[in-house]
Amino acid sequence: NPKHIKSLEDLSGVKIAAQGDSLASLKPLIRGALPALGPYSLGGRLTGAGKGAYKLDIAKLKVGTTEITGSIAVATEGGKAKLVADLSSPRVNAKDFLKDDGKSAGGASSGGKDDGRVFPADPLPVEDLRLANAMLTLKAGELFNDDVKMQSLVFSLTLQNGRLTIKPTVTVSGGSVGIDMTLDASGATPQLSLALTGNNVNVGDLLKMLQNSDVISGGPAQVDIKVRGAGNSVRAIMASLNGGSSVSMGKTNEAVLPVPV
């Protein structure tokens, strides 16, 4: 039972079989925060890799309907955990990782009164970003939800002293999309920077995947978005966004969208 695991020292050198309602229950294993995604099941072998260092070879990690294999190495010496993960999956179901039930990633409602505004004013859980350092790579043959399929996903994540950088690339509807996002929570006020580029990408399919929205439809387009913002909540960051974005469909149909949006 993951709830009774004190540390990696309790399990080194043994096979692991675990399951539960939330990945967050595995937090004692890495001494850092994990997203509250699930249900999950995990099978693998844990081995020591030096003082305070361990490696988990994953035979199969299943989160919802998504199956993942690979390895996770954790070093705990020095008081802050460092996690290095190299993962792969034939098919990733986006709905296993994007909650659309009005709840936060922790599985609970956002807490405060609903004021009818789109973006929540709840404080960002930036403390979790300071608990551990991490480097993660996930490669997937296909990424899909109910409406859209994407291919050749390469997802990289780096977390260093509260600075989170996410860089996914993927093929969608015959075009390519690349995202470079950094959330720097090392200081008192989190700073966000986001760049998104799309080459011959179907904007409607992209929005369906990212936001589950069908507000836009259309053919292949060139997309270029670069924005920055700061704040202690999603609402504050969105209100402070500054930058620019453009969507070009063909030679004459181009929309330049002002920021903030």
Short mmCIF file of the C-alpha atoms (twelve columns), coordinates in Angstrom:
data_MODEL
# 
_entry.id   MODEL 
# 
loop_
_atom_site.group_PDB 
_atom_site.id 
_atom_site.type_symbol 
_atom_site.label_atom_id 
_atom_site.label_alt_id 
_atom_site.label_comp_id 
_atom_site.label_asym_id 
_atom_site.label_seq_id 
_atom_site.Cartn_x 
_atom_site.Cartn_y 
_atom_site.Cartn_z 
_atom_site.pdbx_PDB_model_num 
ATOM 1   C CA . ASN A 1   0.000   0.000  0.000   1 
ATOM 2   C CA . PRO A 2   1.712   3.252  -1.135  1 
ATOM 3   C CA . LYS A 3   0.250   5.127  1.842   1 
ATOM 4   C CA . HIS A 4   2.452   3.082  4.194   1 
ATOM 5   C CA . ILE A 5   5.710   3.591  2.270   1 
ATOM 6   C CA . LYS A 6   8.030   5.883  4.251   1 
ATOM 7   C CA . SER A 7   10.866  6.153  1.716   1 
ATOM 8   C CA . LEU A 8   12.691  4.424  -1.129  1 
ATOM 9   C CA . GLU A 9   14.925  2.702  1.413   1 
ATOM 10  C CA . ASP A 10  11.940  0.523  2.355   1 
ATOM 11  C CA . LEU A 11  11.726  -0.931 -1.166  1 
ATOM 12  C CA . SER A 12  15.196  -0.996 -2.757  1 
ATOM 13  C CA . GLY A 13  16.033  -4.264 -4.463  1 
ATOM 14  C CA . VAL A 14  12.479  -5.567 -4.793  1 
ATOM 15  C CA . LYS A 15  9.755   -5.810 -7.383  1 
ATOM 16  C CA . ILE A 16  7.002   -3.238 -7.048  1 
ATOM 17  C CA . ALA A 17  3.312   -3.670 -7.743  1 
ATOM 18  C CA . ALA A 18  1.116   -0.754 -6.713  1 
ATOM 19  C CA . GLN A 19  -2.263  0.635  -7.601  1 
ATOM 20  C CA . GLY A 20  -4.531  3.360  -6.336  1 
ATOM 21  C CA . ASP A 21  -6.887  6.186  -7.111  1 
ATOM 22  C CA . SER A 22  -4.221  8.894  -7.437  1 
ATOM 23  C CA . LEU A 23  -0.543  9.132  -8.409  1 
ATOM 24  C CA . ALA A 24  -0.196  11.605 -5.543  1 
ATOM 25  C CA . SER A 25  -0.163  8.637  -3.143  1 
ATOM 26  C CA . LEU A 26  3.329   7.789  -4.486  1 
ATOM 27  C CA . LYS A 27  4.739   11.081 -3.196  1 
ATOM 28  C CA . PRO A 28  6.814   9.369  -0.446  1 
ATOM 29  C CA . LEU A 29  8.720   7.459  -3.124  1 
ATOM 30  C CA . ILE A 30  10.237  10.573 -4.721  1 
ATOM 31  C CA . ARG A 31  9.987   13.007 -1.798  1 
ATOM 32  C CA . GLY A 32  8.301   15.480 -4.098  1 
ATOM 33  C CA . ALA A 33  4.870   16.351 -5.434  1 
ATOM 34  C CA . LEU A 34  3.073   14.226 -7.998  1 
ATOM 35  C CA . PRO A 35  -0.112  15.185 -9.880  1 
ATOM 36  C CA . ALA A 36  -3.349  13.735 -8.568  1 
ATOM 37  C CA . LEU A 37  -4.040  11.710 -11.723 1 
ATOM 38  C CA . GLY A 38  -5.563  8.277  -11.779 1 
ATOM 39  C CA . PRO A 39  -6.643  5.664  -11.227 1 
ATOM 40  C CA . TYR A 40  -3.211  4.126  -11.769 1 
ATOM 41  C CA . SER A 41  -1.392  0.808  -11.583 1 
ATOM 42  C CA . LEU A 42  2.376   0.347  -11.502 1 
ATOM 43  C CA . GLY A 43  4.643   -2.650 -11.998 1 
ATOM 44  C CA . GLY A 44  8.430   -2.594 -12.014 1 
ATOM 45  C CA . ARG A 45  11.675  -3.184 -10.133 1 
ATOM 46  C CA . LEU A 46  13.475  -0.768 -7.818  1 
ATOM 47  C CA . THR A 47  17.271  -0.952 -7.408  1 
ATOM 48  C CA . GLY A 48  19.815  1.096  -5.482  1 
ATOM 49  C CA . ALA A 49  22.159  3.329  -7.489  1 
ATOM 50  C CA . GLY A 50  24.394  4.702  -4.733  1 
ATOM 51  C CA . LYS A 51  23.865  6.569  -1.497  1 
ATOM 52  C CA . GLY A 52  20.380  8.092  -1.517  1 
ATOM 53  C CA . ALA A 53  19.920  7.195  -5.208  1 
ATOM 54  C CA . TYR A 54  17.487  4.703  -6.720  1 
ATOM 55  C CA . LYS A 55  16.189  3.640  -10.110 1 
ATOM 56  C CA . LEU A 56  12.763  2.296  -10.971 1 
ATOM 57  C CA . ASP A 57  12.541  0.269  -14.166 1 
ATOM 58  C CA . ILE A 58  8.895   0.435  -15.194 1 
ATOM 59  C CA . ALA A 59  7.446   -2.675 -16.799 1 
ATOM 60  C CA . LYS A 60  4.090   -0.898 -17.063 1 
ATOM 61  C CA . LEU A 61  2.568   2.240  -15.585 1 
ATOM 62  C CA . LYS A 62  -1.092  2.630  -16.421 1 
ATOM 63  C CA . VAL A 63  -2.792  5.987  -15.791 1 
ATOM 64  C CA . GLY A 64  -6.435  5.823  -16.806 1 
ATOM 65  C CA . THR A 65  -6.274  4.150  -20.221 1 
ATOM 66  C CA . THR A 66  -2.691  5.225  -21.024 1 
ATOM 67  C CA . GLU A 67  0.136   2.690  -20.674 1 
ATOM 68  C CA . ILE A 68  3.723   3.868  -20.149 1 
ATOM 69  C CA . THR A 69  7.080   2.094  -19.913 1 
ATOM 70  C CA . GLY A 70  10.583  3.362  -19.183 1 
ATOM 71  C CA . SER A 71  12.652  4.299  -16.164 1 
ATOM 72  C CA . ILE A 72  12.701  6.821  -13.345 1 
ATOM 73  C CA . ALA A 73  15.857  7.611  -11.372 1 
ATOM 74  C CA . VAL A 74  15.641  9.447  -8.058  1 
ATOM 75  C CA . ALA A 75  18.456  10.925 -5.984  1 
ATOM 76  C CA . THR A 76  17.584  12.176 -2.519  1 
ATOM 77  C CA . GLU A 77  20.949  13.151 -1.089  1 
ATOM 78  C CA . GLY A 78  21.181  16.791 -0.025  1 
ATOM 79  C CA . GLY A 79  17.595  17.216 1.135   1 
ATOM 80  C CA . LYS A 80  15.929  17.917 -2.248  1 
ATOM 81  C CA . ALA A 81  14.915  15.073 -4.515  1 
ATOM 82  C CA . LYS A 82  16.100  15.006 -8.113  1 
ATOM 83  C CA . LEU A 83  14.073  12.953 -10.576 1 
ATOM 84  C CA . VAL A 84  15.170  11.902 -14.070 1 
ATOM 85  C CA . ALA A 85  12.573  10.067 -16.149 1 
ATOM 86  C CA . ASP A 86  12.768  8.559  -19.631 1 
ATOM 87  C CA . LEU A 87  9.332   7.310  -20.671 1 
ATOM 88  C CA . SER A 88  7.529   6.082  -23.765 1 
ATOM 89  C CA . SER A 89  4.005   5.110  -24.753 1 
ATOM 90  C CA . PRO A 90  2.393   3.874  -27.955 1 
ATOM 91  C CA . ARG A 91  -0.797  5.880  -27.332 1 
ATOM 92  C CA . VAL A 92  -1.498  8.670  -24.828 1 
ATOM 93  C CA . ASN A 93  -5.090  9.590  -24.060 1 
ATOM 94  C CA . ALA A 94  -5.074  13.342 -23.333 1 
ATOM 95  C CA . LYS A 95  -8.218  12.998 -21.225 1 
ATOM 96  C CA . ASP A 96  -6.237  10.950 -18.692 1 
ATOM 97  C CA . PHE A 97  -4.118  14.045 -17.965 1 
ATOM 98  C CA . LEU A 98  -6.450  16.997 -18.630 1 
ATOM 99  C CA . LYS A 99  -9.312  17.305 -16.178 1 
ATOM 100 C CA . ASP A 100 -12.508 18.824 -17.612 1 
ATOM 101 C CA . ASP A 101 -14.853 18.235 -14.668 1 
ATOM 102 C CA . GLY A 102 -14.412 21.649 -13.062 1 
ATOM 103 C CA . LYS A 103 -11.918 20.309 -10.558 1 
ATOM 104 C CA . SER A 104 -8.307  21.066 -10.015 1 
ATOM 105 C CA . ALA A 105 -5.484  18.589 -10.635 1 
ATOM 106 C CA . GLY A 106 -5.744  17.675 -7.000  1 
ATOM 107 C CA . GLY A 107 -9.155  16.188 -7.620  1 
ATOM 108 C CA . ALA A 108 -10.974 18.814 -5.549  1 
ATOM 109 C CA . SER A 109 -12.878 21.857 -6.568  1 
ATOM 110 C CA . SER A 110 -10.907 25.053 -6.913  1 
ATOM 111 C CA . GLY A 111 -12.212 26.230 -3.644  1 
ATOM 112 C CA . GLY A 112 -13.466 29.800 -3.676  1 
ATOM 113 C CA . LYS A 113 -16.818 31.061 -4.824  1 
ATOM 114 C CA . ASP A 114 -17.560 30.876 -8.531  1 
ATOM 115 C CA . ASP A 115 -17.758 34.470 -9.733  1 
ATOM 116 C CA . GLY A 116 -18.555 33.554 -13.336 1 
ATOM 117 C CA . ARG A 117 -15.148 34.607 -14.687 1 
ATOM 118 C CA . VAL A 118 -13.190 32.304 -16.989 1 
ATOM 119 C CA . PHE A 119 -9.866  32.187 -15.146 1 
ATOM 120 C CA . PRO A 120 -9.618  31.276 -11.437 1 
ATOM 121 C CA . ALA A 121 -8.095  33.609 -8.875  1 
ATOM 122 C CA . ASP A 122 -6.905  30.777 -6.605  1 
ATOM 123 C CA . PRO A 123 -3.192  31.047 -5.704  1 
ATOM 124 C CA . LEU A 124 -0.937  28.901 -7.870  1 
ATOM 125 C CA . PRO A 125 0.555   25.906 -5.986  1 
ATOM 126 C CA . VAL A 126 4.091   27.142 -6.660  1 
ATOM 127 C CA . GLU A 127 5.406   25.586 -3.453  1 
ATOM 128 C CA . ASP A 128 5.211   22.183 -5.170  1 
ATOM 129 C CA . LEU A 129 7.623   23.410 -7.856  1 
ATOM 130 C CA . ARG A 130 10.241  24.086 -5.198  1 
ATOM 131 C CA . LEU A 131 10.106  20.666 -3.548  1 
ATOM 132 C CA . ALA A 132 12.165  18.769 -6.126  1 
ATOM 133 C CA . ASN A 133 14.191  19.088 -9.311  1 
ATOM 134 C CA . ALA A 134 13.321  16.997 -12.357 1 
ATOM 135 C CA . MET A 135 14.118  16.141 -15.958 1 
ATOM 136 C CA . LEU A 136 11.474  14.190 -17.862 1 
ATOM 137 C CA . THR A 137 11.183  13.015 -21.450 1 
ATOM 138 C CA . LEU A 138 8.094   11.287 -22.845 1 
ATOM 139 C CA . LYS A 139 7.825   9.987  -26.393 1 
ATOM 140 C CA . ALA A 140 4.500   8.756  -27.734 1 
ATOM 141 C CA . GLY A 141 3.485   7.408  -31.108 1 
ATOM 142 C CA . GLU A 142 0.029   8.962  -30.798 1 
ATOM 143 C CA . LEU A 143 -1.716  11.550 -28.630 1 
ATOM 144 C CA . PHE A 144 -5.493  11.639 -28.858 1 
ATOM 145 C CA . ASN A 145 -8.773  12.695 -27.308 1 
ATOM 146 C CA . ASP A 146 -12.323 12.083 -28.486 1 
ATOM 147 C CA . ASP A 147 -12.018 14.348 -31.534 1 
ATOM 148 C CA . VAL A 148 -8.371  14.742 -32.557 1 
ATOM 149 C CA . LYS A 149 -5.352  12.508 -33.052 1 
ATOM 150 C CA . MET A 150 -1.766  13.743 -33.015 1 
ATOM 151 C CA . GLN A 151 1.364   11.797 -33.885 1 
ATOM 152 C CA . SER A 152 5.041   11.674 -32.916 1 
ATOM 153 C CA . LEU A 153 4.811   13.450 -29.563 1 
ATOM 154 C CA . VAL A 154 8.085   14.406 -27.889 1 
ATOM 155 C CA . PHE A 155 7.471   16.005 -24.490 1 
ATOM 156 C CA . SER A 156 10.329  17.342 -22.378 1 
ATOM 157 C CA . LEU A 157 10.051  18.869 -18.914 1 
ATOM 158 C CA . THR A 158 12.758  20.438 -16.771 1 
ATOM 159 C CA . LEU A 159 12.267  21.657 -13.201 1 
ATOM 160 C CA . GLN A 160 15.201  23.369 -11.540 1 
ATOM 161 C CA . ASN A 161 14.905  25.274 -8.260  1 
ATOM 162 C CA . GLY A 162 11.311  26.327 -8.935  1 
ATOM 163 C CA . ARG A 163 11.792  27.094 -12.637 1 
ATOM 164 C CA . LEU A 164 9.599   24.838 -14.795 1 
ATOM 165 C CA . THR A 165 10.216  24.538 -18.550 1 
ATOM 166 C CA . ILE A 166 7.976   22.478 -20.831 1 
ATOM 167 C CA . LYS A 167 8.772   21.856 -24.505 1 
ATOM 168 C CA . PRO A 168 6.434   19.538 -26.422 1 
ATOM 169 C CA . THR A 169 6.504   18.987 -30.184 1 
ATOM 170 C CA . VAL A 170 3.843   17.046 -32.086 1 
ATOM 171 C CA . THR A 171 2.381   16.448 -35.547 1 
ATOM 172 C CA . VAL A 172 -1.314  17.294 -35.967 1 
ATOM 173 C CA . SER A 173 -3.446  17.093 -39.120 1 
ATOM 174 C CA . GLY A 174 -0.328  16.889 -41.273 1 
ATOM 175 C CA . GLY A 175 1.274   19.979 -39.696 1 
ATOM 176 C CA . SER A 176 3.693   20.473 -36.824 1 
ATOM 177 C CA . VAL A 177 3.352   22.281 -33.499 1 
ATOM 178 C CA . GLY A 178 6.042   23.294 -31.030 1 
ATOM 179 C CA . ILE A 179 5.553   24.879 -27.600 1 
ATOM 180 C CA . ASP A 180 8.162   26.423 -25.325 1 
ATOM 181 C CA . MET A 181 6.728   27.429 -21.946 1 
ATOM 182 C CA . THR A 182 8.531   28.516 -18.796 1 
ATOM 183 C CA . LEU A 183 6.958   29.192 -15.403 1 
ATOM 184 C CA . ASP A 184 9.581   30.681 -13.106 1 
ATOM 185 C CA . ALA A 185 8.408   30.338 -9.507  1 
ATOM 186 C CA . SER A 186 11.825  30.822 -7.945  1 
ATOM 187 C CA . GLY A 187 10.930  34.358 -6.845  1 
ATOM 188 C CA . ALA A 188 8.054   35.958 -4.974  1 
ATOM 189 C CA . THR A 189 5.899   36.438 -8.113  1 
ATOM 190 C CA . PRO A 190 5.729   33.646 -10.732 1 
ATOM 191 C CA . GLN A 191 6.775   34.715 -14.236 1 
ATOM 192 C CA . LEU A 192 5.323   33.023 -17.319 1 
ATOM 193 C CA . SER A 193 6.643   33.019 -20.874 1 
ATOM 194 C CA . LEU A 194 5.014   31.097 -23.707 1 
ATOM 195 C CA . ALA A 195 5.926   30.626 -27.357 1 
ATOM 196 C CA . LEU A 196 3.832   28.512 -29.719 1 
ATOM 197 C CA . THR A 197 4.644   27.942 -33.375 1 
ATOM 198 C CA . GLY A 198 2.581   25.971 -35.860 1 
ATOM 199 C CA . ASN A 199 3.473   25.070 -39.433 1 
ATOM 200 C CA . ASN A 200 0.568   24.060 -41.706 1 
ATOM 201 C CA . VAL A 201 -1.481  23.175 -38.650 1 
ATOM 202 C CA . ASN A 202 -5.271  22.935 -38.519 1 
ATOM 203 C CA . VAL A 203 -6.132  25.568 -35.888 1 
ATOM 204 C CA . GLY A 204 -9.517  24.025 -35.148 1 
ATOM 205 C CA . ASP A 205 -7.964  20.637 -34.377 1 
ATOM 206 C CA . LEU A 206 -5.314  22.305 -32.219 1 
ATOM 207 C CA . LEU A 207 -7.932  24.101 -30.104 1 
ATOM 208 C CA . LYS A 208 -9.955  20.919 -29.726 1 
ATOM 209 C CA . MET A 209 -6.899  19.194 -28.295 1 
ATOM 210 C CA . LEU A 210 -5.665  22.010 -26.056 1 
ATOM 211 C CA . GLN A 211 -8.966  23.512 -24.880 1 
ATOM 212 C CA . ASN A 212 -11.673 21.059 -25.977 1 
ATOM 213 C CA . SER A 213 -13.121 23.930 -27.999 1 
ATOM 214 C CA . ASP A 214 -14.675 24.028 -31.484 1 
ATOM 215 C CA . VAL A 215 -14.967 27.821 -31.646 1 
ATOM 216 C CA . ILE A 216 -12.606 27.923 -34.654 1 
ATOM 217 C CA . SER A 217 -12.430 25.649 -37.687 1 
ATOM 218 C CA . GLY A 218 -10.426 25.906 -40.849 1 
ATOM 219 C CA . GLY A 219 -7.636  24.603 -43.017 1 
ATOM 220 C CA . PRO A 220 -3.838  24.628 -42.587 1 
ATOM 221 C CA . ALA A 221 -2.382  27.761 -41.038 1 
ATOM 222 C CA . GLN A 222 0.855   29.298 -39.831 1 
ATOM 223 C CA . VAL A 223 0.669   30.176 -36.127 1 
ATOM 224 C CA . ASP A 224 3.088   32.314 -34.152 1 
ATOM 225 C CA . ILE A 225 2.354   33.265 -30.538 1 
ATOM 226 C CA . LYS A 226 4.754   34.824 -28.038 1 
ATOM 227 C CA . VAL A 227 3.466   36.146 -24.708 1 
ATOM 228 C CA . ARG A 228 4.688   36.938 -21.196 1 
ATOM 229 C CA . GLY A 229 2.882   37.490 -17.921 1 
ATOM 230 C CA . ALA A 230 3.299   37.471 -14.155 1 
ATOM 231 C CA . GLY A 231 1.112   36.855 -11.145 1 
ATOM 232 C CA . ASN A 232 0.256   34.554 -8.284  1 
ATOM 233 C CA . SER A 233 -2.871  33.128 -9.957  1 
ATOM 234 C CA . VAL A 234 -3.984  32.126 -13.438 1 
ATOM 235 C CA . ARG A 235 -6.270  35.176 -13.519 1 
ATOM 236 C CA . ALA A 236 -3.422  37.540 -12.615 1 
ATOM 237 C CA . ILE A 237 -1.139  36.052 -15.241 1 
ATOM 238 C CA . MET A 238 -3.792  36.244 -17.958 1 
ATOM 239 C CA . ALA A 239 -4.583  39.849 -17.057 1 
ATOM 240 C CA . SER A 240 -0.903  40.807 -17.369 1 
ATOM 241 C CA . LEU A 241 -0.163  39.036 -20.658 1 
ATOM 242 C CA . ASN A 242 1.873   41.060 -23.091 1 
ATOM 243 C CA . GLY A 243 3.195   40.070 -26.493 1 
ATOM 244 C CA . GLY A 244 1.704   39.225 -29.853 1 
ATOM 245 C CA . SER A 245 0.172   36.471 -31.933 1 
ATOM 246 C CA . SER A 246 -0.659  35.874 -35.570 1 
ATOM 247 C CA . VAL A 247 -2.549  33.244 -37.524 1 
ATOM 248 C CA . SER A 248 -2.085  33.119 -41.304 1 
ATOM 249 C CA . MET A 249 -4.298  30.926 -43.499 1 
ATOM 250 C CA . GLY A 250 -3.187  31.069 -47.096 1 
ATOM 251 C CA . LYS A 251 -1.611  34.116 -48.688 1 
ATOM 252 C CA . THR A 252 -4.318  36.668 -47.941 1 
ATOM 253 C CA . ASN A 253 -6.216  35.485 -44.894 1 
ATOM 254 C CA . GLU A 254 -4.252  36.579 -41.856 1 
ATOM 255 C CA . ALA A 255 -5.438  37.530 -38.408 1 
ATOM 256 C CA . VAL A 256 -3.239  39.411 -35.952 1 
ATOM 257 C CA . LEU A 257 -4.546  38.928 -32.437 1 
ATOM 258 C CA . PRO A 258 -3.697  41.581 -29.850 1 
ATOM 259 C CA . VAL A 259 -2.400  40.585 -26.425 1 
ATOM 260 C CA . PRO A 260 -3.552  40.602 -23.666 1 
ATOM 261 C CA . VAL A 261 -6.406  38.307 -24.738 1 
# 
